[in-house]
Amino acid sequence: MSEEQRANALLPTNEDTCGPYFPIYFGDDSLEDLTRIHSGVVAGASGQHIILRGRVLDRHGNLAHGVVMEFWQANAMGIYRTPGTEGHPDIDPWFSGYGRLRSHSGEYSFCTIMPGPAPGRAPNITVTLFSDGINRIVTQLFFADHPANDGDPLLLGLDPEDRDRLMARRDGTAAAGAEIYRFDIVMAGDNETPFFDDLES
Amino acid sequence: MTKLGRQLGIGPTDNTSDQRTPRKRLRLIPEAVRESFVPVVPARAVTRQYEWDMTRISPDLPRADGDAIEVSGTLRTADGKPVRGALLEIWNANHYGRYRHVEDHSGLKLDENFFGMGRVLTDYDGTYRFWTISPGAYLARPDIGRWRPKHIHLSISGGPVRLITQMYFPDEPNNATDPMAILMGDAFGRNMGKPYATPDIDVDQGYRFDIVAGGRNATFFE
Ligand SMILES: [Fe+3]
């Protein structure tokens, strides 16, 4: 934005907490499992199926019940589906890269595919959290032991402890062949997950 | 990294805010990876035909208790462009301050004619409109007698626009002491519905709520 555009910009509506009662009614199975479109339909995303599992914890180590989690990732070829990649030959028509769930307990499970590495990046998934008591907070998770992690510009800017806090760790294989990864988020306190500022950055 | 981003505020008298607000300053995102932090929400037409009228469960059922209101306005980005086809997911408490949500254990009265959840899409000009029942205020902290003022929750998504917010009502006695309003400070007025008369439609009052999706994310892919 130029100075002039900034001066003329409309003042943004304040973000606000989603409160404790984000409607479960708004849940959508197709946003909680990005590997398939709908049962009974011969269509699904390309790539290695993975299940991301974990807990969202508060400052006291208690489960943060009622959190809404959103996920955003590249497809198996490392391409994000954005207006900028429209028509790209490696777009997967069966994969949007956007997922959402609400967790009653604070434990979550999200089915997706392993993102490919975008140019210059290690494979990652952006996670947005909404919950009672806070506005939107954002982080990015990575996959432990992936060789590209050593050169990822986001990870390189963090100290080793914080880098470690962004690693999803392999935890076996599900019956249907999906690889299971664990990733806990600590919203506040000693072992706090690093969160990123997408308003000021 | 030398420079850091915002320090998030903790809502006074809000226990959950104390438990869940990150204590460290947010980290700035390096320019090289900035774009990867912009989710693009696919178009989702998950609305049902009668959901825009939350004053009754369906057209063949009676009106819920309380005042019927219309809420309407525009959704734009900070540079004034309308956001078309965005999904608004709306929820609010009934006239008695109760949500029809399995985790609302307040014991307040449920209204058998009120569902309290609806979805609408913005049209070509970025405008939207829905009807609902004017929500009751509810006691959020019985231990210290803190009320949440009347409010309507809105979750807005479409393309790079993603925003969860609340619309408040002018001149409500609990507005000044609300922890979220206190965190907003002078900007609280932007989240206030502006009353208008509704002589020609079957509601008691209208509220205009123009929504501006701020931040760089909303205008990233232009
Ligand atoms: Fe509420």
PDB file of N, CA and C in Angstrom, chain A residues 60-149:
ATOM      1  N   HIS A  60      -2.097 -23.389  31.777  1.00  0.00           N
ATOM      2  CA  HIS A  60      -1.945 -24.320  32.894  1.00  0.00           C
ATOM      3  C   HIS A  60      -1.791 -25.761  32.425  1.00  0.00           C
ATOM      4  N   GLY A  61      -1.632 -25.943  31.118  1.00  0.00           N
ATOM      5  CA  GLY A  61      -1.507 -27.301  30.598  1.00  0.00           C
ATOM      6  C   GLY A  61      -2.835 -28.023  30.456  1.00  0.00           C
ATOM      7  N   ASN A  62      -3.931 -27.309  30.637  1.00  0.00           N
ATOM      8  CA  ASN A  62      -5.257 -27.919  30.454  1.00  0.00           C
ATOM      9  C   ASN A  62      -5.679 -27.826  29.000  1.00  0.00           C
ATOM     10  N   LEU A  63      -6.496 -28.781  28.574  1.00  0.00           N
ATOM     11  CA  LEU A  63      -7.004 -28.762  27.209  1.00  0.00           C
ATOM     12  C   LEU A  63      -7.876 -27.514  26.988  1.00  0.00           C
ATOM     13  N   ALA A  64      -7.670 -26.881  25.859  1.00  0.00           N
ATOM     14  CA  ALA A  64      -8.439 -25.685  25.534  1.00  0.00           C
ATOM     15  C   ALA A  64      -9.699 -26.116  24.783  1.00  0.00           C
ATOM     16  N   HIS A  65     -10.757 -26.385  25.529  1.00  0.00           N
ATOM     17  CA  HIS A  65     -11.979 -26.903  24.908  1.00  0.00           C
ATOM     18  C   HIS A  65     -12.632 -25.840  24.021  1.00  0.00           C
ATOM     19  N   GLY A  66     -13.278 -26.338  22.977  1.00  0.00           N
ATOM     20  CA  GLY A  66     -14.054 -25.436  22.124  1.00  0.00           C
ATOM     21  C   GLY A  66     -13.242 -24.638  21.119  1.00  0.00           C
ATOM     22  N   VAL A  67     -11.986 -25.025  20.874  1.00  0.00           N
ATOM     23  CA  VAL A  67     -11.194 -24.245  19.908  1.00  0.00           C
ATOM     24  C   VAL A  67     -11.624 -24.561  18.467  1.00  0.00           C
ATOM     25  N   VAL A  68     -11.510 -23.556  17.632  1.00  0.00           N
ATOM     26  CA  VAL A  68     -11.722 -23.727  16.193  1.00  0.00           C
ATOM     27  C   VAL A  68     -10.346 -23.650  15.546  1.00  0.00           C
ATOM     28  N   MET A  69     -10.026 -24.674  14.738  1.00  0.00           N
ATOM     29  CA  MET A  69      -8.712 -24.720  14.082  1.00  0.00           C
ATOM     30  C   MET A  69      -8.908 -24.672  12.579  1.00  0.00           C
ATOM     31  N   GLU A  70      -8.085 -23.890  11.917  1.00  0.00           N
ATOM     32  CA  GLU A  70      -8.117 -23.863  10.459  1.00  0.00           C
ATOM     33  C   GLU A  70      -6.724 -24.178   9.929  1.00  0.00           C
ATOM     34  N   PHE A  71      -6.707 -24.871   8.815  1.00  0.00           N
ATOM     35  CA  PHE A  71      -5.454 -25.361   8.235  1.00  0.00           C
ATOM     36  C   PHE A  71      -5.340 -24.842   6.812  1.00  0.00           C
ATOM     37  N   TRP A  72      -4.107 -24.587   6.401  1.00  0.00           N
ATOM     38  CA  TRP A  72      -3.871 -24.080   5.051  1.00  0.00           C
ATOM     39  C   TRP A  72      -2.545 -24.626   4.573  1.00  0.00           C
ATOM     40  N   GLN A  73      -2.555 -25.264   3.416  1.00  0.00           N
ATOM     41  CA  GLN A  73      -1.335 -25.926   2.975  1.00  0.00           C
ATOM     42  C   GLN A  73      -1.291 -26.054   1.457  1.00  0.00           C
ATOM     43  N   ALA A  74      -0.097 -26.340   0.968  1.00  0.00           N
ATOM     44  CA  ALA A  74       0.115 -26.624  -0.446  1.00  0.00           C
ATOM     45  C   ALA A  74      -0.326 -28.059  -0.728  1.00  0.00           C
ATOM     46  N   ASN A  75      -0.558 -28.362  -1.995  1.00  0.00           N
ATOM     47  CA  ASN A  75      -0.892 -29.729  -2.381  1.00  0.00           C
ATOM     48  C   ASN A  75       0.386 -30.584  -2.418  1.00  0.00           C
ATOM     49  N   ALA A  76       0.234 -31.839  -2.837  1.00  0.00           N
ATOM     50  CA  ALA A  76       1.374 -32.764  -2.800  1.00  0.00           C
ATOM     51  C   ALA A  76       2.533 -32.287  -3.676  1.00  0.00           C
ATOM     52  N   MET A  77       2.235 -31.428  -4.668  1.00  0.00           N
ATOM     53  CA  MET A  77       3.271 -30.908  -5.558  1.00  0.00           C
ATOM     54  C   MET A  77       3.859 -29.585  -5.047  1.00  0.00           C
ATOM     55  N   GLY A  78       3.430 -29.155  -3.877  1.00  0.00           N
ATOM     56  CA  GLY A  78       3.972 -27.915  -3.308  1.00  0.00           C
ATOM     57  C   GLY A  78       3.303 -26.655  -3.840  1.00  0.00           C
ATOM     58  N   ILE A  79       2.118 -26.822  -4.454  1.00  0.00           N
ATOM     59  CA  ILE A  79       1.417 -25.662  -5.023  1.00  0.00           C
ATOM     60  C   ILE A  79       0.226 -25.292  -4.136  1.00  0.00           C
ATOM     61  N   TYR A  80       0.178 -24.019  -3.734  1.00  0.00           N
ATOM     62  CA  TYR A  80      -0.998 -23.519  -3.014  1.00  0.00           C
ATOM     63  C   TYR A  80      -2.068 -23.149  -4.028  1.00  0.00           C
ATOM     64  N   ARG A  81      -3.311 -23.411  -3.699  1.00  0.00           N
ATOM     65  CA  ARG A  81      -4.372 -22.986  -4.597  1.00  0.00           C
ATOM     66  C   ARG A  81      -4.811 -21.559  -4.234  1.00  0.00           C
ATOM     67  N   THR A  82      -4.290 -20.605  -4.989  1.00  0.00           N
ATOM     68  CA  THR A  82      -4.595 -19.192  -4.774  1.00  0.00           C
ATOM     69  C   THR A  82      -4.937 -18.579  -6.126  1.00  0.00           C
ATOM     70  N   PRO A  83      -5.479 -17.349  -6.128  1.00  0.00           N
ATOM     71  CA  PRO A  83      -5.711 -16.698  -7.426  1.00  0.00           C
ATOM     72  C   PRO A  83      -4.425 -16.605  -8.246  1.00  0.00           C
ATOM     73  N   GLY A  84      -3.283 -16.574  -7.567  1.00  0.00           N
ATOM     74  CA  GLY A  84      -1.997 -16.454  -8.263  1.00  0.00           C
ATOM     75  C   GLY A  84      -1.559 -17.722  -8.980  1.00  0.00           C
ATOM     76  N   THR A  85      -2.099 -18.883  -8.599  1.00  0.00           N
ATOM     77  CA  THR A  85      -1.679 -20.133  -9.245  1.00  0.00           C
ATOM     78  C   THR A  85      -2.770 -20.688 -10.156  1.00  0.00           C
ATOM     79  N   GLU A  86      -3.765 -19.865 -10.457  1.00  0.00           N
ATOM     80  CA  GLU A  86      -4.844 -20.305 -11.334  1.00  0.00           C
ATOM     81  C   GLU A  86      -4.255 -20.795 -12.662  1.00  0.00           C
ATOM     82  N   GLY A  87      -4.679 -21.958 -13.106  1.00  0.00           N
ATOM     83  CA  GLY A  87      -4.195 -22.497 -14.368  1.00  0.00           C
ATOM     84  C   GLY A  87      -2.862 -23.213 -14.278  1.00  0.00           C
ATOM     85  N   HIS A  88      -2.257 -23.237 -13.100  1.00  0.00           N
ATOM     86  CA  HIS A  88      -0.975 -23.928 -12.940  1.00  0.00           C
ATOM     87  C   HIS A  88      -1.166 -25.424 -13.232  1.00  0.00           C
ATOM     88  N   PRO A  89      -0.246 -26.029 -14.007  1.00  0.00           N
ATOM     89  CA  PRO A  89      -0.439 -27.439 -14.384  1.00  0.00           C
ATOM     90  C   PRO A  89      -0.433 -28.409 -13.195  1.00  0.00           C
ATOM     91  N   ASP A  90       0.168 -28.015 -12.077  1.00  0.00           N
ATOM     92  CA  ASP A  90       0.234 -28.919 -10.929  1.00  0.00           C
ATOM     93  C   ASP A  90      -0.862 -28.679  -9.893  1.00  0.00           C
ATOM     94  N   ILE A  91      -1.863 -27.871 -10.242  1.00  0.00           N
ATOM     95  CA  ILE A  91      -3.026 -27.723  -9.359  1.00  0.00           C
ATOM     96  C   ILE A  91      -3.766 -29.055  -9.292  1.00  0.00           C
ATOM     97  N   ASP A  92      -4.129 -29.455  -8.075  1.00  0.00           N
ATOM     98  CA  ASP A  92      -4.934 -30.659  -7.896  1.00  0.00           C
ATOM     99  C   ASP A  92      -6.402 -30.229  -7.774  1.00  0.00           C
ATOM    100  N   PRO A  93      -7.216 -30.583  -8.781  1.00  0.00           N
ATOM    101  CA  PRO A  93      -8.611 -30.098  -8.743  1.00  0.00           C
ATOM    102  C   PRO A  93      -9.391 -30.615  -7.530  1.00  0.00           C
ATOM    103  N   TRP A  94      -8.868 -31.676  -6.899  1.00  0.00           N
ATOM    104  CA  TRP A  94      -9.582 -32.277  -5.764  1.00  0.00           C
ATOM    105  C   TRP A  94      -8.978 -31.850  -4.433  1.00  0.00           C
ATOM    106  N   PHE A  95      -8.196 -30.799  -4.447  1.00  0.00           N
ATOM    107  CA  PHE A  95      -7.555 -30.369  -3.204  1.00  0.00           C
ATOM    108  C   PHE A  95      -7.506 -28.849  -3.139  1.00  0.00           C
ATOM    109  N   SER A  96      -8.198 -28.285  -2.121  1.00  0.00           N
ATOM    110  CA  SER A  96      -8.190 -26.818  -1.974  1.00  0.00           C
ATOM    111  C   SER A  96      -7.099 -26.361  -1.013  1.00  0.00           C
ATOM    112  N   GLY A  97      -6.727 -27.203  -0.055  1.00  0.00           N
ATOM    113  CA  GLY A  97      -5.703 -26.836   0.916  1.00  0.00           C
ATOM    114  C   GLY A  97      -6.227 -26.152   2.155  1.00  0.00           C
ATOM    115  N   TYR A  98      -7.555 -25.938   2.235  1.00  0.00           N
ATOM    116  CA  TYR A  98      -8.140 -25.264   3.394  1.00  0.00           C
ATOM    117  C   TYR A  98      -8.983 -26.245   4.194  1.00  0.00           C
ATOM    118  N   GLY A  99      -8.712 -26.347   5.482  1.00  0.00           N
ATOM    119  CA  GLY A  99      -9.479 -27.221   6.350  1.00  0.00           C
ATOM    120  C   GLY A  99      -9.933 -26.483   7.595  1.00  0.00           C
ATOM    121  N   ARG A 100     -10.960 -27.018   8.217  1.00  0.00           N
ATOM    122  CA  ARG A 100     -11.461 -26.397   9.444  1.00  0.00           C
ATOM    123  C   ARG A 100     -12.128 -27.432  10.333  1.00  0.00           C
ATOM    124  N   LEU A 101     -11.939 -27.310  11.611  1.00  0.00           N
ATOM    125  CA  LEU A 101     -12.654 -28.153  12.558  1.00  0.00           C
ATOM    126  C   LEU A 101     -12.850 -27.391  13.857  1.00  0.00           C
ATOM    127  N   ARG A 102     -13.815 -27.846  14.634  1.00  0.00           N
ATOM    128  CA  ARG A 102     -13.981 -27.341  15.993  1.00  0.00           C
ATOM    129  C   ARG A 102     -13.805 -28.518  16.922  1.00  0.00           C
ATOM    130  N   SER A 103     -12.971 -28.345  17.941  1.00  0.00           N
ATOM    131  CA  SER A 103     -12.742 -29.430  18.881  1.00  0.00           C
ATOM    132  C   SER A 103     -13.481 -29.152  20.180  1.00  0.00           C
ATOM    133  N   HIS A 104     -14.349 -30.074  20.549  1.00  0.00           N
ATOM    134  CA  HIS A 104     -15.058 -29.944  21.827  1.00  0.00           C
ATOM    135  C   HIS A 104     -14.074 -30.015  22.991  1.00  0.00           C
ATOM    136  N   SER A 105     -13.164 -30.971  22.938  1.00  0.00           N
ATOM    137  CA  SER A 105     -12.315 -31.258  24.104  1.00  0.00           C
ATOM    138  C   SER A 105     -11.010 -30.473  24.121  1.00  0.00           C
ATOM    139  N   GLY A 106     -10.562 -30.033  22.945  1.00  0.00           N
ATOM    140  CA  GLY A 106      -9.216 -29.458  22.841  1.00  0.00           C
ATOM    141  C   GLY A 106      -8.237 -30.440  22.200  1.00  0.00           C
ATOM    142  N   GLU A 107      -8.668 -31.708  22.039  1.00  0.00           N
ATOM    143  CA  GLU A 107      -7.878 -32.656  21.248  1.00  0.00           C
ATOM    144  C   GLU A 107      -8.418 -32.628  19.831  1.00  0.00           C
ATOM    145  N   TYR A 108      -7.544 -32.808  18.867  1.00  0.00           N
ATOM    146  CA  TYR A 108      -8.023 -32.705  17.492  1.00  0.00           C
ATOM    147  C   TYR A 108      -7.424 -33.812  16.637  1.00  0.00           C
ATOM    148  N   SER A 109      -8.055 -34.035  15.495  1.00  0.00           N
ATOM    149  CA  SER A 109      -7.567 -34.974  14.499  1.00  0.00           C
ATOM    150  C   SER A 109      -7.999 -34.435  13.142  1.00  0.00           C
ATOM    151  N   PHE A 110      -7.042 -34.291  12.254  1.00  0.00           N
ATOM    152  CA  PHE A 110      -7.304 -33.665  10.957  1.00  0.00           C
ATOM    153  C   PHE A 110      -6.674 -34.534   9.878  1.00  0.00           C
ATOM    154  N   CYS A 111      -7.481 -34.951   8.906  1.00  0.00           N
ATOM    155  CA  CYS A 111      -6.981 -35.814   7.833  1.00  0.00           C
ATOM    156  C   CYS A 111      -6.670 -34.970   6.603  1.00  0.00           C
ATOM    157  N   THR A 112      -5.468 -35.170   6.079  1.00  0.00           N
ATOM    158  CA  THR A 112      -5.074 -34.394   4.911  1.00  0.00           C
ATOM    159  C   THR A 112      -4.014 -35.176   4.138  1.00  0.00           C
ATOM    160  N   ILE A 113      -3.322 -34.512   3.249  1.00  0.00           N
ATOM    161  CA  ILE A 113      -2.206 -35.149   2.557  1.00  0.00           C
ATOM    162  C   ILE A 113      -0.921 -34.409   2.945  1.00  0.00           C
ATOM    163  N   MET A 114       0.190 -35.101   2.816  1.00  0.00           N
ATOM    164  CA  MET A 114       1.488 -34.487   3.113  1.00  0.00           C
ATOM    165  C   MET A 114       1.735 -33.376   2.090  1.00  0.00           C
ATOM    166  N   PRO A 115       1.890 -32.124   2.571  1.00  0.00           N
ATOM    167  CA  PRO A 115       2.144 -31.052   1.605  1.00  0.00           C
ATOM    168  C   PRO A 115       3.517 -31.229   0.956  1.00  0.00           C
ATOM    169  N   GLY A 116       3.607 -30.912  -0.307  1.00  0.00           N
ATOM    170  CA  GLY A 116       4.913 -30.887  -0.953  1.00  0.00           C
ATOM    171  C   GLY A 116       5.649 -29.621  -0.555  1.00  0.00           C
ATOM    172  N   PRO A 117       6.957 -29.590  -0.779  1.00  0.00           N
ATOM    173  CA  PRO A 117       7.700 -28.365  -0.464  1.00  0.00           C
ATOM    174  C   PRO A 117       7.436 -27.293  -1.523  1.00  0.00           C
ATOM    175  N   ALA A 118       6.936 -26.136  -1.086  1.00  0.00           N
ATOM    176  CA  ALA A 118       6.822 -24.995  -2.001  1.00  0.00           C
ATOM    177  C   ALA A 118       8.236 -24.479  -2.277  1.00  0.00           C
ATOM    178  N   PRO A 119       8.435 -23.775  -3.390  1.00  0.00           N
ATOM    179  CA  PRO A 119       9.783 -23.305  -3.710  1.00  0.00           C
ATOM    180  C   PRO A 119      10.450 -22.573  -2.543  1.00  0.00           C
ATOM    181  N   GLY A 120      11.635 -23.017  -2.168  1.00  0.00           N
ATOM    182  CA  GLY A 120      12.379 -22.371  -1.092  1.00  0.00           C
ATOM    183  C   GLY A 120      11.926 -22.712   0.307  1.00  0.00           C
ATOM    184  N   ARG A 121      10.932 -23.623   0.408  1.00  0.00           N
ATOM    185  CA  ARG A 121      10.350 -23.903   1.717  1.00  0.00           C
ATOM    186  C   ARG A 121      10.467 -25.377   2.082  1.00  0.00           C
ATOM    187  N   ALA A 122      10.373 -25.635   3.381  1.00  0.00           N
ATOM    188  CA  ALA A 122      10.138 -26.996   3.845  1.00  0.00           C
ATOM    189  C   ALA A 122       8.629 -27.219   3.879  1.00  0.00           C
ATOM    190  N   PRO A 123       8.179 -28.455   3.723  1.00  0.00           N
ATOM    191  CA  PRO A 123       6.737 -28.708   3.806  1.00  0.00           C
ATOM    192  C   PRO A 123       6.184 -28.176   5.138  1.00  0.00           C
ATOM    193  N   ASN A 124       5.044 -27.516   5.065  1.00  0.00           N
ATOM    194  CA  ASN A 124       4.475 -26.923   6.284  1.00  0.00           C
ATOM    195  C   ASN A 124       2.970 -26.781   6.132  1.00  0.00           C
ATOM    196  N   ILE A 125       2.320 -26.599   7.245  1.00  0.00           N
ATOM    197  CA  ILE A 125       0.882 -26.321   7.282  1.00  0.00           C
ATOM    198  C   ILE A 125       0.662 -25.113   8.183  1.00  0.00           C
ATOM    199  N   THR A 126      -0.025 -24.109   7.663  1.00  0.00           N
ATOM    200  CA  THR A 126      -0.386 -22.948   8.477  1.00  0.00           C
ATOM    201  C   THR A 126      -1.598 -23.314   9.324  1.00  0.00           C
ATOM    202  N   VAL A 127      -1.526 -23.009  10.610  1.00  0.00           N
ATOM    203  CA  VAL A 127      -2.626 -23.305  11.520  1.00  0.00           C
ATOM    204  C   VAL A 127      -3.133 -22.000  12.122  1.00  0.00           C
ATOM    205  N   THR A 128      -4.428 -21.767  11.974  1.00  0.00           N
ATOM    206  CA  THR A 128      -5.061 -20.603  12.589  1.00  0.00           C
ATOM    207  C   THR A 128      -5.950 -21.106  13.717  1.00  0.00           C
ATOM    208  N   LEU A 129      -5.836 -20.458  14.865  1.00  0.00           N
ATOM    209  CA  LEU A 129      -6.653 -20.845  16.024  1.00  0.00           C
ATOM    210  C   LEU A 129      -7.611 -19.722  16.366  1.00  0.00           C
ATOM    211  N   PHE A 130      -8.864 -20.083  16.578  1.00  0.00           N
ATOM    212  CA  PHE A 130      -9.842 -19.163  17.159  1.00  0.00           C
ATOM    213  C   PHE A 130     -10.336 -19.827  18.442  1.00  0.00           C
ATOM    214  N   SER A 131     -10.566 -19.036  19.470  1.00  0.00           N
ATOM    215  CA  SER A 131     -11.131 -19.631  20.679  1.00  0.00           C
ATOM    216  C   SER A 131     -11.732 -18.553  21.552  1.00  0.00           C
ATOM    217  N   ASP A 132     -12.472 -18.988  22.547  1.00  0.00           N
ATOM    218  CA  ASP A 132     -12.944 -18.081  23.573  1.00  0.00           C
ATOM    219  C   ASP A 132     -11.727 -17.390  24.214  1.00  0.00           C
ATOM    220  N   GLY A 133     -11.855 -16.142  24.525  1.00  0.00           N
ATOM    221  CA  GLY A 133     -10.799 -15.423  25.246  1.00  0.00           C
ATOM    222  C   GLY A 133      -9.746 -14.788  24.368  1.00  0.00           C
ATOM    223  N   ILE A 134      -9.646 -15.206  23.098  1.00  0.00           N
ATOM    224  CA  ILE A 134      -8.625 -14.632  22.215  1.00  0.00           C
ATOM    225  C   ILE A 134      -9.234 -14.331  20.847  1.00  0.00           C
ATOM    226  N   ASN A 135      -8.536 -13.492  20.104  1.00  0.00           N
ATOM    227  CA  ASN A 135      -8.822 -13.364  18.682  1.00  0.00           C
ATOM    228  C   ASN A 135      -7.948 -14.366  17.948  1.00  0.00           C
ATOM    229  N   ARG A 136      -8.032 -14.337  16.643  1.00  0.00           N
ATOM    230  CA  ARG A 136      -7.259 -15.224  15.768  1.00  0.00           C
ATOM    231  C   ARG A 136      -5.764 -15.207  16.116  1.00  0.00           C
ATOM    232  N   ILE A 137      -5.156 -16.396  16.267  1.00  0.00           N
ATOM    233  CA  ILE A 137      -3.695 -16.475  16.332  1.00  0.00           C
ATOM    234  C   ILE A 137      -3.219 -17.518  15.317  1.00  0.00           C
ATOM    235  N   VAL A 138      -1.991 -17.318  14.829  1.00  0.00           N
ATOM    236  CA  VAL A 138      -1.533 -18.060  13.661  1.00  0.00           C
ATOM    237  C   VAL A 138      -0.137 -18.632  13.892  1.00  0.00           C
ATOM    238  N   THR A 139       0.067 -19.866  13.432  1.00  0.00           N
ATOM    239  CA  THR A 139       1.418 -20.425  13.433  1.00  0.00           C
ATOM    240  C   THR A 139       1.579 -21.334  12.214  1.00  0.00           C
ATOM    241  N   GLN A 140       2.742 -21.940  12.094  1.00  0.00           N
ATOM    242  CA  GLN A 140       3.011 -22.853  10.983  1.00  0.00           C
ATOM    243  C   GLN A 140       3.723 -24.081  11.538  1.00  0.00           C
ATOM    244  N   LEU A 141       3.239 -25.261  11.166  1.00  0.00           N
ATOM    245  CA  LEU A 141       3.898 -26.476  11.654  1.00  0.00           C
ATOM    246  C   LEU A 141       4.716 -27.113  10.532  1.00  0.00           C
ATOM    247  N   PHE A 142       5.755 -27.842  10.955  1.00  0.00           N
ATOM    248  CA  PHE A 142       6.672 -28.510  10.024  1.00  0.00           C
ATOM    249  C   PHE A 142       6.750 -29.987  10.383  1.00  0.00           C
ATOM    250  N   PHE A 143       7.468 -30.751   9.600  1.00  0.00           N
ATOM    251  CA  PHE A 143       7.559 -32.189   9.827  1.00  0.00           C
ATOM    252  C   PHE A 143       8.985 -32.533  10.256  1.00  0.00           C
ATOM    253  N   ALA A 144       9.103 -33.052  11.481  1.00  0.00           N
ATOM    254  CA  ALA A 144      10.420 -33.324  12.053  1.00  0.00           C
ATOM    255  C   ALA A 144      11.221 -34.221  11.116  1.00  0.00           C
ATOM    256  N   ASP A 145      12.486 -33.980  11.043  1.00  0.00           N
ATOM    257  CA  ASP A 145      13.439 -34.780  10.263  1.00  0.00           C
ATOM    258  C   ASP A 145      13.350 -34.559   8.760  1.00  0.00           C
ATOM    259  N   HIS A 146      12.485 -33.656   8.310  1.00  0.00           N
ATOM    260  CA  HIS A 146      12.504 -33.377   6.867  1.00  0.00           C
ATOM    261  C   HIS A 146      13.773 -32.583   6.545  1.00  0.00           C
ATOM    262  N   PRO A 147      14.544 -33.037   5.549  1.00  0.00           N
ATOM    263  CA  PRO A 147      15.836 -32.378   5.279  1.00  0.00           C
ATOM    264  C   PRO A 147      15.700 -30.893   4.921  1.00  0.00           C
ATOM    265  N   ALA A 148      14.576 -30.496   4.332  1.00  0.00           N
ATOM    266  CA  ALA A 148      14.426 -29.094   3.931  1.00  0.00           C
ATOM    267  C   ALA A 148      14.240 -28.153   5.124  1.00  0.00           C
ATOM    268  N   ASN A 149      13.961 -28.711   6.305  1.00  0.00           N
ATOM    269  CA  ASN A 149      13.773 -27.840   7.477  1.00  0.00           C
ATOM    270  C   ASN A 149      14.996 -26.965   7.734  1.00  0.00           C
TER     271      ASN A 149
END
